[in-house]
Coordinates of C-alpha atoms in Angstrom, one line a residue:
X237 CA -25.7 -23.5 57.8
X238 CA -23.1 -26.7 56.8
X239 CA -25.8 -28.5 55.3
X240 CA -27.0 -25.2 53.3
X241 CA -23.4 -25.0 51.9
X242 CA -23.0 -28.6 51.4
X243 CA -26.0 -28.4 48.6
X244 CA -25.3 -24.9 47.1
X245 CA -23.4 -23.7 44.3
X246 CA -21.1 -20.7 45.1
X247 CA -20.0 -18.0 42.7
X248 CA -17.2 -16.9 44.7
X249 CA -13.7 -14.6 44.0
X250 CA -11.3 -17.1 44.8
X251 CA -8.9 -14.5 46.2
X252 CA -11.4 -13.6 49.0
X253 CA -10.9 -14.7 52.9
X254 CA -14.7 -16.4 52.3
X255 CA -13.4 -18.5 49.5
X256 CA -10.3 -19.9 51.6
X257 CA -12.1 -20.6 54.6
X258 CA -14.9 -22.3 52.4
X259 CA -12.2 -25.0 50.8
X260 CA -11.7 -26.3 54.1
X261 CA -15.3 -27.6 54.5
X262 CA -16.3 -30.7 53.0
X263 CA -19.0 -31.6 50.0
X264 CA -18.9 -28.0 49.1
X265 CA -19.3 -27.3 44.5
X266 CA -17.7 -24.2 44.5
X267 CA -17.4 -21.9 40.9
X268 CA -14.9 -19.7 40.7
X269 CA -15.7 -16.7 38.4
X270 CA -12.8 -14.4 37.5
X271 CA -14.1 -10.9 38.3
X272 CA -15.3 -9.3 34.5
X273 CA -13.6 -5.9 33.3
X274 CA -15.0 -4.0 30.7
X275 CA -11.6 -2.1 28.7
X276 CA -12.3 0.6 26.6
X277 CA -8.9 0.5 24.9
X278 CA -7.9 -1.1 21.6
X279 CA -6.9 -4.5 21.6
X280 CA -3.6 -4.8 20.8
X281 CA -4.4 -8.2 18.8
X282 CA -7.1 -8.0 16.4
X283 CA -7.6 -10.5 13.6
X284 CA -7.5 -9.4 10.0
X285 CA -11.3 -9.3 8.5
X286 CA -11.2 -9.4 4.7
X287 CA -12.5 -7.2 2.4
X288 CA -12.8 -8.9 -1.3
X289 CA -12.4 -5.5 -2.6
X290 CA -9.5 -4.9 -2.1
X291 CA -8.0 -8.5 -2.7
X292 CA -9.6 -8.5 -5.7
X293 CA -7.9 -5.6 -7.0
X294 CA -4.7 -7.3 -6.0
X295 CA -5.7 -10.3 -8.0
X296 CA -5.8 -8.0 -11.0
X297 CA -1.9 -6.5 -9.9
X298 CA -0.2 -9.8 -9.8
X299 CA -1.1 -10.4 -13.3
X300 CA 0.2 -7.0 -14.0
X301 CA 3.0 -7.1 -11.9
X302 CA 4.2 -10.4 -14.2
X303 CA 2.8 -8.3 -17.6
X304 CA 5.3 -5.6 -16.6
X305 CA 8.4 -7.8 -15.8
X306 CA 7.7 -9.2 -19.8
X307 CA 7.5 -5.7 -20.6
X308 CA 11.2 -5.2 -19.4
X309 CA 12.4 -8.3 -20.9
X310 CA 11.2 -7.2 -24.1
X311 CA 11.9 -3.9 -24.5
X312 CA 15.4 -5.1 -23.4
X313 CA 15.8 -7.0 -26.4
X314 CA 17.3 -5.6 -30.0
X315 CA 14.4 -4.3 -32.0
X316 CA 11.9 -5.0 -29.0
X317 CA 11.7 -8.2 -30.0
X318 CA 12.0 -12.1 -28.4
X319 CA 12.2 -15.2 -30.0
X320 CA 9.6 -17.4 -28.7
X321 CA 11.9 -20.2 -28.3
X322 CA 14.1 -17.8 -25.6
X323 CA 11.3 -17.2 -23.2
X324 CA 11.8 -20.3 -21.3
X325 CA 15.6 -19.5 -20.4
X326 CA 15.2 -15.7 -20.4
X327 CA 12.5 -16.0 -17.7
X328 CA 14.2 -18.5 -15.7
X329 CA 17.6 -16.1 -15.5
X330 CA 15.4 -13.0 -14.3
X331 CA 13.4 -15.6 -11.9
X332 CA 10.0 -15.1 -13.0
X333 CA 9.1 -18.2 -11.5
X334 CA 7.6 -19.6 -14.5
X335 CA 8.2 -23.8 -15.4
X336 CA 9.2 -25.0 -18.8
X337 CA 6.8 -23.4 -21.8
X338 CA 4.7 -21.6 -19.4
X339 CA 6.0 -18.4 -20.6
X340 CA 4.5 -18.7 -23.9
X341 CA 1.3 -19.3 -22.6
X342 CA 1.0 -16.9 -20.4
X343 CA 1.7 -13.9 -23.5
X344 CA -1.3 -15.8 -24.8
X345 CA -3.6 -15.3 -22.7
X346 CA -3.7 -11.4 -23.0
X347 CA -3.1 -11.0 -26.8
X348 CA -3.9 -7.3 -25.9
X349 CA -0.4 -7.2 -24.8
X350 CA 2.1 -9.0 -26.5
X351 CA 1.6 -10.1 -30.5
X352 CA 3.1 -13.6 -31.5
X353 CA 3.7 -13.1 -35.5
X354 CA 6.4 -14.9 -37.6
X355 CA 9.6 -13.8 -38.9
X356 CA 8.9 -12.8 -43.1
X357 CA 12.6 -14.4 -43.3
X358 CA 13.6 -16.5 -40.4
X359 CA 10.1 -18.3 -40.5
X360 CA 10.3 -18.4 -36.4
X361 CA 8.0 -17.1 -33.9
X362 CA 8.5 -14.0 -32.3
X363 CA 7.0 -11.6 -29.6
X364 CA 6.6 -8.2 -29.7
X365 CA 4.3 -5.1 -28.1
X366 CA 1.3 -4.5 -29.5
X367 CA 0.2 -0.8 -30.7
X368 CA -1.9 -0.3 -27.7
X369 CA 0.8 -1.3 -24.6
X370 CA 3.2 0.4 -26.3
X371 CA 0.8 3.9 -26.0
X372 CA -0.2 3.0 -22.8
X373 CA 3.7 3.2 -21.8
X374 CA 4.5 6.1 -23.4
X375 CA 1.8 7.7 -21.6
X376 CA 2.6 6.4 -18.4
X377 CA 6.4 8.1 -18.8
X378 CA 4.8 11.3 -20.4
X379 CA 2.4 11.1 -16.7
X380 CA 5.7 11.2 -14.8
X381 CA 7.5 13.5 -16.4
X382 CA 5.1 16.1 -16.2
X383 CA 3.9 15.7 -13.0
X384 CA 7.5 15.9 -11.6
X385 CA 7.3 19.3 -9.9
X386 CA 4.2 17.0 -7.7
X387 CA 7.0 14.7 -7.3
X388 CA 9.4 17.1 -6.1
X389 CA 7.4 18.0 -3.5
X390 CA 5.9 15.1 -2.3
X391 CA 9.7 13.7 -1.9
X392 CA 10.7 17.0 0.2
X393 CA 7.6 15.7 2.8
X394 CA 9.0 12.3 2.6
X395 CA 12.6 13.7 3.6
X396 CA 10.8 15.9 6.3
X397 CA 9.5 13.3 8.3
X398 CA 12.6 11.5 9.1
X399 CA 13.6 12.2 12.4
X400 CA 16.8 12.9 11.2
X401 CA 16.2 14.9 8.1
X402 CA 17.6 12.5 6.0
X403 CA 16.7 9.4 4.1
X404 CA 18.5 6.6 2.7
X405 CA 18.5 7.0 -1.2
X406 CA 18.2 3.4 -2.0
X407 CA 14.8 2.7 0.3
X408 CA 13.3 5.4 -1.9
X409 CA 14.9 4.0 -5.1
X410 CA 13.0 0.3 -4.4
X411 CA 9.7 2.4 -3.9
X412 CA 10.0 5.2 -6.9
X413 CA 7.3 3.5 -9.0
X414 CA 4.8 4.1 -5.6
X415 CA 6.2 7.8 -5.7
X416 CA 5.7 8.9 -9.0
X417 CA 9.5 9.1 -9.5
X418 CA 11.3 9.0 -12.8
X419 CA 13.8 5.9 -12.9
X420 CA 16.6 8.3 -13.5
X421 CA 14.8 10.9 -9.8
X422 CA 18.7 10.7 -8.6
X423 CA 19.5 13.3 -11.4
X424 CA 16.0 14.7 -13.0
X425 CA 15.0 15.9 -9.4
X426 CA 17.7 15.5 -6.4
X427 CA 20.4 16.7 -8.1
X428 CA 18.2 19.0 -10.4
X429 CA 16.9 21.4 -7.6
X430 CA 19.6 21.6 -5.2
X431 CA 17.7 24.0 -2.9
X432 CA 15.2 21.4 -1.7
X433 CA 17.4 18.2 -1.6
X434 CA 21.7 17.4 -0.8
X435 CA 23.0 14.1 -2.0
X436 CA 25.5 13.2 0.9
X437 CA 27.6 9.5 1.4
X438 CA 27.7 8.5 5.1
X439 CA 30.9 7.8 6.0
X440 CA 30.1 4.9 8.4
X441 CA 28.1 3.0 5.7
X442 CA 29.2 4.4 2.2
X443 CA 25.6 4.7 1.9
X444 CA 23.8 7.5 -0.2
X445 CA 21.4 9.6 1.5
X446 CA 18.7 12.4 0.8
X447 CA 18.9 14.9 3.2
X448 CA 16.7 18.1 3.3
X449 CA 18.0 21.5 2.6
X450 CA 15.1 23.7 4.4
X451 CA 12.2 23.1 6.1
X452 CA 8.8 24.7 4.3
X453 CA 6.4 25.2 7.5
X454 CA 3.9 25.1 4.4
X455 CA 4.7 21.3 3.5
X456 CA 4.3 20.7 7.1
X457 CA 0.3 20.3 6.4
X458 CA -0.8 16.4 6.4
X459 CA -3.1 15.5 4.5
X460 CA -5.1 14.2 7.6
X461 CA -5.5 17.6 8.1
X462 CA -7.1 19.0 5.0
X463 CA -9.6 16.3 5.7
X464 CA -10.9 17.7 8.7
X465 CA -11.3 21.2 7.3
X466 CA -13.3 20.1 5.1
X467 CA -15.1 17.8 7.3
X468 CA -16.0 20.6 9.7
X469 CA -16.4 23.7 7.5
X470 CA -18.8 21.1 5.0
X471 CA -20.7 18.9 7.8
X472 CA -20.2 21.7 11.0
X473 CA -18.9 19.0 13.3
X474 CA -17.5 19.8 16.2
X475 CA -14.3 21.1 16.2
X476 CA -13.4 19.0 19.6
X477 CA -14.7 15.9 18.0
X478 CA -12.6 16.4 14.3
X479 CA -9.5 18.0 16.0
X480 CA -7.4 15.2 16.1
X481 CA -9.7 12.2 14.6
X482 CA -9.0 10.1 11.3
X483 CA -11.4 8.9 9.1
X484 CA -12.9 5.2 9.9
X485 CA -14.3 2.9 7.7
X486 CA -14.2 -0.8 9.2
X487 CA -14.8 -3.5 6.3
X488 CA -17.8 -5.6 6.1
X489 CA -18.2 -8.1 8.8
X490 CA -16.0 -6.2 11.2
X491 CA -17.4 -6.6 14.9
X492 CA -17.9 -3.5 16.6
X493 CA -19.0 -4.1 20.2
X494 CA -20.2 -1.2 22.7
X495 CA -16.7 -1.3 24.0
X496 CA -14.9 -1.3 21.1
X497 CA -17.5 1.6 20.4
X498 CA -16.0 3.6 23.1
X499 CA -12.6 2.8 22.8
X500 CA -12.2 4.4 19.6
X501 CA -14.0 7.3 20.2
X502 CA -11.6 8.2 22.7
X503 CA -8.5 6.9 20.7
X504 CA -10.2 9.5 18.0
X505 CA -9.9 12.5 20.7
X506 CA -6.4 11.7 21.5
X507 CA -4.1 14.6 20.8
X508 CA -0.6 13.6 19.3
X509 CA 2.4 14.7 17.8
X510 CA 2.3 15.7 14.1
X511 CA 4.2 13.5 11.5
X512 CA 6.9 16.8 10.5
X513 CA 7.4 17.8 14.1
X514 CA 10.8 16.8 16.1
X515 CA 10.0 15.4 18.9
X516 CA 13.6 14.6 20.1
X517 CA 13.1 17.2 22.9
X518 CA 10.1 15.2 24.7
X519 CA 9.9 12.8 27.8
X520 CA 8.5 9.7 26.1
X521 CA 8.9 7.5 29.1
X522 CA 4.7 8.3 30.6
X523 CA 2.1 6.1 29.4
X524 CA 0.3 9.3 27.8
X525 CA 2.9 9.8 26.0
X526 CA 3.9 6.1 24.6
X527 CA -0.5 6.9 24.1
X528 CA 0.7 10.0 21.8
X529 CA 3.8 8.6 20.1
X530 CA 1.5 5.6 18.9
X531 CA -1.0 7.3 17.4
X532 CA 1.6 9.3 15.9
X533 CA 3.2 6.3 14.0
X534 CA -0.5 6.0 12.9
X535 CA -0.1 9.5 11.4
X536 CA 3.1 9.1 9.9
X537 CA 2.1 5.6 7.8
X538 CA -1.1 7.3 7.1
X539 CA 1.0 10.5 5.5
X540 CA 3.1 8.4 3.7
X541 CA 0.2 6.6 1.8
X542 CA -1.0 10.0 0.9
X543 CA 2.0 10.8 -0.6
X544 CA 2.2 7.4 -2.6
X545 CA 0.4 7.7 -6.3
X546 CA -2.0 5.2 -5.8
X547 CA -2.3 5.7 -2.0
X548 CA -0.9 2.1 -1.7
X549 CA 2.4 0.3 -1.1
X550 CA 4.1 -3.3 0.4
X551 CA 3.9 -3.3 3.6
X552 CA 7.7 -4.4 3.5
X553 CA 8.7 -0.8 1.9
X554 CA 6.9 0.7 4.9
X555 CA 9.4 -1.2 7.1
X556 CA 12.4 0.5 5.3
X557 CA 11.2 3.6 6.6
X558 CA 10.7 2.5 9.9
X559 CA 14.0 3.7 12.2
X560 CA 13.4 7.1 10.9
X561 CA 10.2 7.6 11.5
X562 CA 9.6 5.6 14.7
X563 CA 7.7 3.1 13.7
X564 CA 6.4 0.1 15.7
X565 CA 8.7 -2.9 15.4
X566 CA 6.0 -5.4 14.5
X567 CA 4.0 -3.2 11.7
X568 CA 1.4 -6.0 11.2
X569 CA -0.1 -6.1 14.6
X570 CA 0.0 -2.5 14.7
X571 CA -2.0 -2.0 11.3
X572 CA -4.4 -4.4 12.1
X573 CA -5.4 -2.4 15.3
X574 CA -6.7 0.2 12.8
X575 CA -8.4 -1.8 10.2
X576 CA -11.0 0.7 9.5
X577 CA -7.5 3.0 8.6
X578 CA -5.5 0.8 6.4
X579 CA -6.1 -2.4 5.1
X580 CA -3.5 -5.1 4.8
X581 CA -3.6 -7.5 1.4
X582 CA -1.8 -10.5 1.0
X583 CA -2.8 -11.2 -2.3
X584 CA -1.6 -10.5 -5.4
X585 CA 2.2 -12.2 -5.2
X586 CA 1.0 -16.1 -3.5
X587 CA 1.0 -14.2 0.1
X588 CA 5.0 -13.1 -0.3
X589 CA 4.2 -9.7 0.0
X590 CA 1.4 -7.8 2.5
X591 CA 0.1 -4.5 0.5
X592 CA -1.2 -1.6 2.9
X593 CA -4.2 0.5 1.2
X594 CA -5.4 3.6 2.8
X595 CA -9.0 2.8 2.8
X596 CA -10.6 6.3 2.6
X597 CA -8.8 7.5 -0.6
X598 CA -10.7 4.5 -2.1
X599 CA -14.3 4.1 -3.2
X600 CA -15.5 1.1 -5.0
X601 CA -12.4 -0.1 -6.1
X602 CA -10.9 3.4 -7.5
X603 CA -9.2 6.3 -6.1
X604 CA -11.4 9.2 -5.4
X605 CA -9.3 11.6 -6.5
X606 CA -7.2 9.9 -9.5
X607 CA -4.2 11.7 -11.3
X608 CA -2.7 10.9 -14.4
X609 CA -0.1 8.5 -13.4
X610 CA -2.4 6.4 -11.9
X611 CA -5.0 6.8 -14.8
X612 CA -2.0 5.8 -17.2
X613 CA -0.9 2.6 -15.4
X614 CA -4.7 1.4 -15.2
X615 CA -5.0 1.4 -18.9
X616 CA -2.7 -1.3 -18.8
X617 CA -5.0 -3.2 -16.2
X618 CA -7.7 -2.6 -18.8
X619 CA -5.9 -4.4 -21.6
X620 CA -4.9 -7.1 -19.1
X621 CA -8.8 -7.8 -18.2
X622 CA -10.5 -7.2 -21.8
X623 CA -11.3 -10.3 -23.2
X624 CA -8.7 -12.1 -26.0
X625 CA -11.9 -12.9 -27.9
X626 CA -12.2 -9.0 -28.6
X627 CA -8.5 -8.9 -29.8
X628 CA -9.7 -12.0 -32.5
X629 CA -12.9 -9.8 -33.6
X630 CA -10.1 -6.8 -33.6
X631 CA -8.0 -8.4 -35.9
X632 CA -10.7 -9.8 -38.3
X633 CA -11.7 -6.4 -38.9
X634 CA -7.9 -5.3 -39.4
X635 CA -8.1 -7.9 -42.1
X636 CA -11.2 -6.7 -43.5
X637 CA -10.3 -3.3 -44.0
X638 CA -6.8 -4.2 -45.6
X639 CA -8.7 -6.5 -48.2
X640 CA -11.0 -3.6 -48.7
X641 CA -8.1 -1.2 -49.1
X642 CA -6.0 -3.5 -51.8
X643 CA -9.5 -3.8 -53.9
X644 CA -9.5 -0.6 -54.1
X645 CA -6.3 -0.1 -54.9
X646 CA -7.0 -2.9 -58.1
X647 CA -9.6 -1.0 -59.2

């Protein structure tokens, strides 16, 4: 028996009595082999699998994002108009991170945008709008205004899922433009309907905050929910299998093992508490019910994106919202557990800022379901992307037709 173990290889537990009396004999190879568990859970730690789609309609947003702050600084300026030799200090006081005459070039490079032309008197160059940004803002602020009864109500869902029925008014101010909200939303629609919303300063803080006047058990419907309807009356699923599942799309090259498989399936049949109820009155301290309070938060981020325009917003603006909707400390992690949910962009501002998209309101980079506002802000991407050789053909013709006109005019 000594000299069969003295040749052999043994896959042992090295926990078991066998294994410790083994040790003790000499010229034994022994291979320990930690016992294999299959989990059928989530892994808490997932690594984030790109999907170019998305960053590459965050490539397009950072050039807009810097297009827009040179809207501002323009329409700031008397006549809505800028020297050219201004730019360089202007955009260093507001911190556009630009370095010295890199302003200029950039309003070059989308002559769609901005129109360099020279003073008649002052024989110095200048910048101004052209036609077509200037109708493509007007129609964004005509978008907003009339879609501000929308507004009204998606903001009374925002203050109803604070566990607290209150929210503070500047988180929502820093994220009105995901909202739909008018810059001036403190007057045109807080303090305009005063039976939805109360404008109260917290004594501790001296902080402003939204509170909710009543509770509408209609508003109390996520839009999760409407999904499923549809999803069983349309495709006769079972209603077991829908009644608490979320849509799952998992970006290319995501690995989904057999276990994985499993684990989500059951994650999708796990019941949880709705986003709008109070859950104050509940033991949270079980492990079914830390189960249910996660998936929850999963609810809550996935109702907030729904309520956003462009089902999209900074993952740091989702933080803000956090204490009062019990939230996971470290979002990140969290979202990256549900990558076929959400998807997480760091593109778009040099990896500053991490953008959450909610994957299933988006099909081939556009929103299924547009609405004006987010119709009238992509015009603007359009005049970003079209080419500045069209804008050189566009104002040949311009030229054309004005020489055409004064012959006429001579004749």
């Amino acid at each position: 028996m000594k000299s069969f173990l003295r040749n052999a290889s043994i896959t042992l537990n090295p926990k078991s009595k066998l294994a410790t009396k083994l040790l003790l004999l000499p010229s034994i190879h022994l291979i320990f082999v930690k016992p294999f568990s299959q989990s059928t859970s989530i892994p808490t730690k997932q690594d984030r699998v790109r999907d170019h789609g998305y960053d590459n309609y965050m490539e397009v947003e950072k050039k807009i994002r810097k297009v827009v702050k040179f809207h501002s600084l323009i329409l700031s300026q008397p006549n809505n108009t800028i020297p050219i030799s201004l730019l360089d200090t202007l955009a260093r006081r507001l911190g556009l991170g630009f370095k010295q005459h890199e302003p200029g070039a950039f309003l070059l490079k989308f002559p769609h945008v901005f129109e360099i032309y020279e003073h008649p008197v002052q024989r110095i160059l200048y910048c101004r709008l052209t036609r077509k940004a200037l109708d493509q803002i007007r129609h964004e602020h005509e978008a907003v205004l009339a879609q501000i009864p929308d507004a009204v109500t998606r903001l009374r869902k925002l203050v109803m899922m604070s566990n607290t029925g209150r929210i503070r008014l500047e988180h929502v101010r820093i994220a009105r433009t995901e909202f739909g909200l008018p810059e001036d939303f403190e007057y045109s629609v807080i303090l305009k309907y005063p039976e939805f919303f109360k404008l109260i300063d917290a004594e501790e803080t001296r902080d402003k905050y939204i509170e909710i006047v009543d509770r509408e058990a209609s508003l109390s419907v996520c839009a999760i929910e409407r999904v499923r309807e549809i999803e069983y009356r349309s495709k006769g699923i079972d209603a077991e299998d829908v009644r608490f599942s979320f849509v799952v799309n998992f970006p290319p090259g995501f690995k989904i093992g057999k276990y994985f498989r499993i684990a989500v399936w059951k994650w999708q049949r796990l019941p949880y508490w709705s986003p709008y109820e109070d859950i104050s009155g509940y033991d949270l301290r079980s492990l079914e019910a830390q189960k249910r309070l996660e998936k929850r938060a999963v609810a809550c981020i996935h109702e907030l994106l729904s309520l956003t325009v462009e089902k999209k917003i900074t993952l740091e603006r989702i933080a803000h919202f956090r204490n009062v909707m019990n939230l996971p400390k470290k979002l990140k992690e969290f979202l990256l557990q549900h990558q076929g949910i959400f998807y997480i962009s760091t593109r778009g501002n040099y990896g500053k800022l991490h953008t959450v998209f909610l994957r299933e309101a988006y099909k081939r980079g556009e929103l299924v379901e547009p609405n004006d506002v987010y119709l009238a802000r992509r015009r603007l991407a359009e005049l970003v992307l079209m080419s500045p050789r069209k804008a050189k053909v566009d104002a040949e013709l311009v030229n054309y037709r004005n020489g055409l006109d004064d012959e006429d005019e001579i004749e």
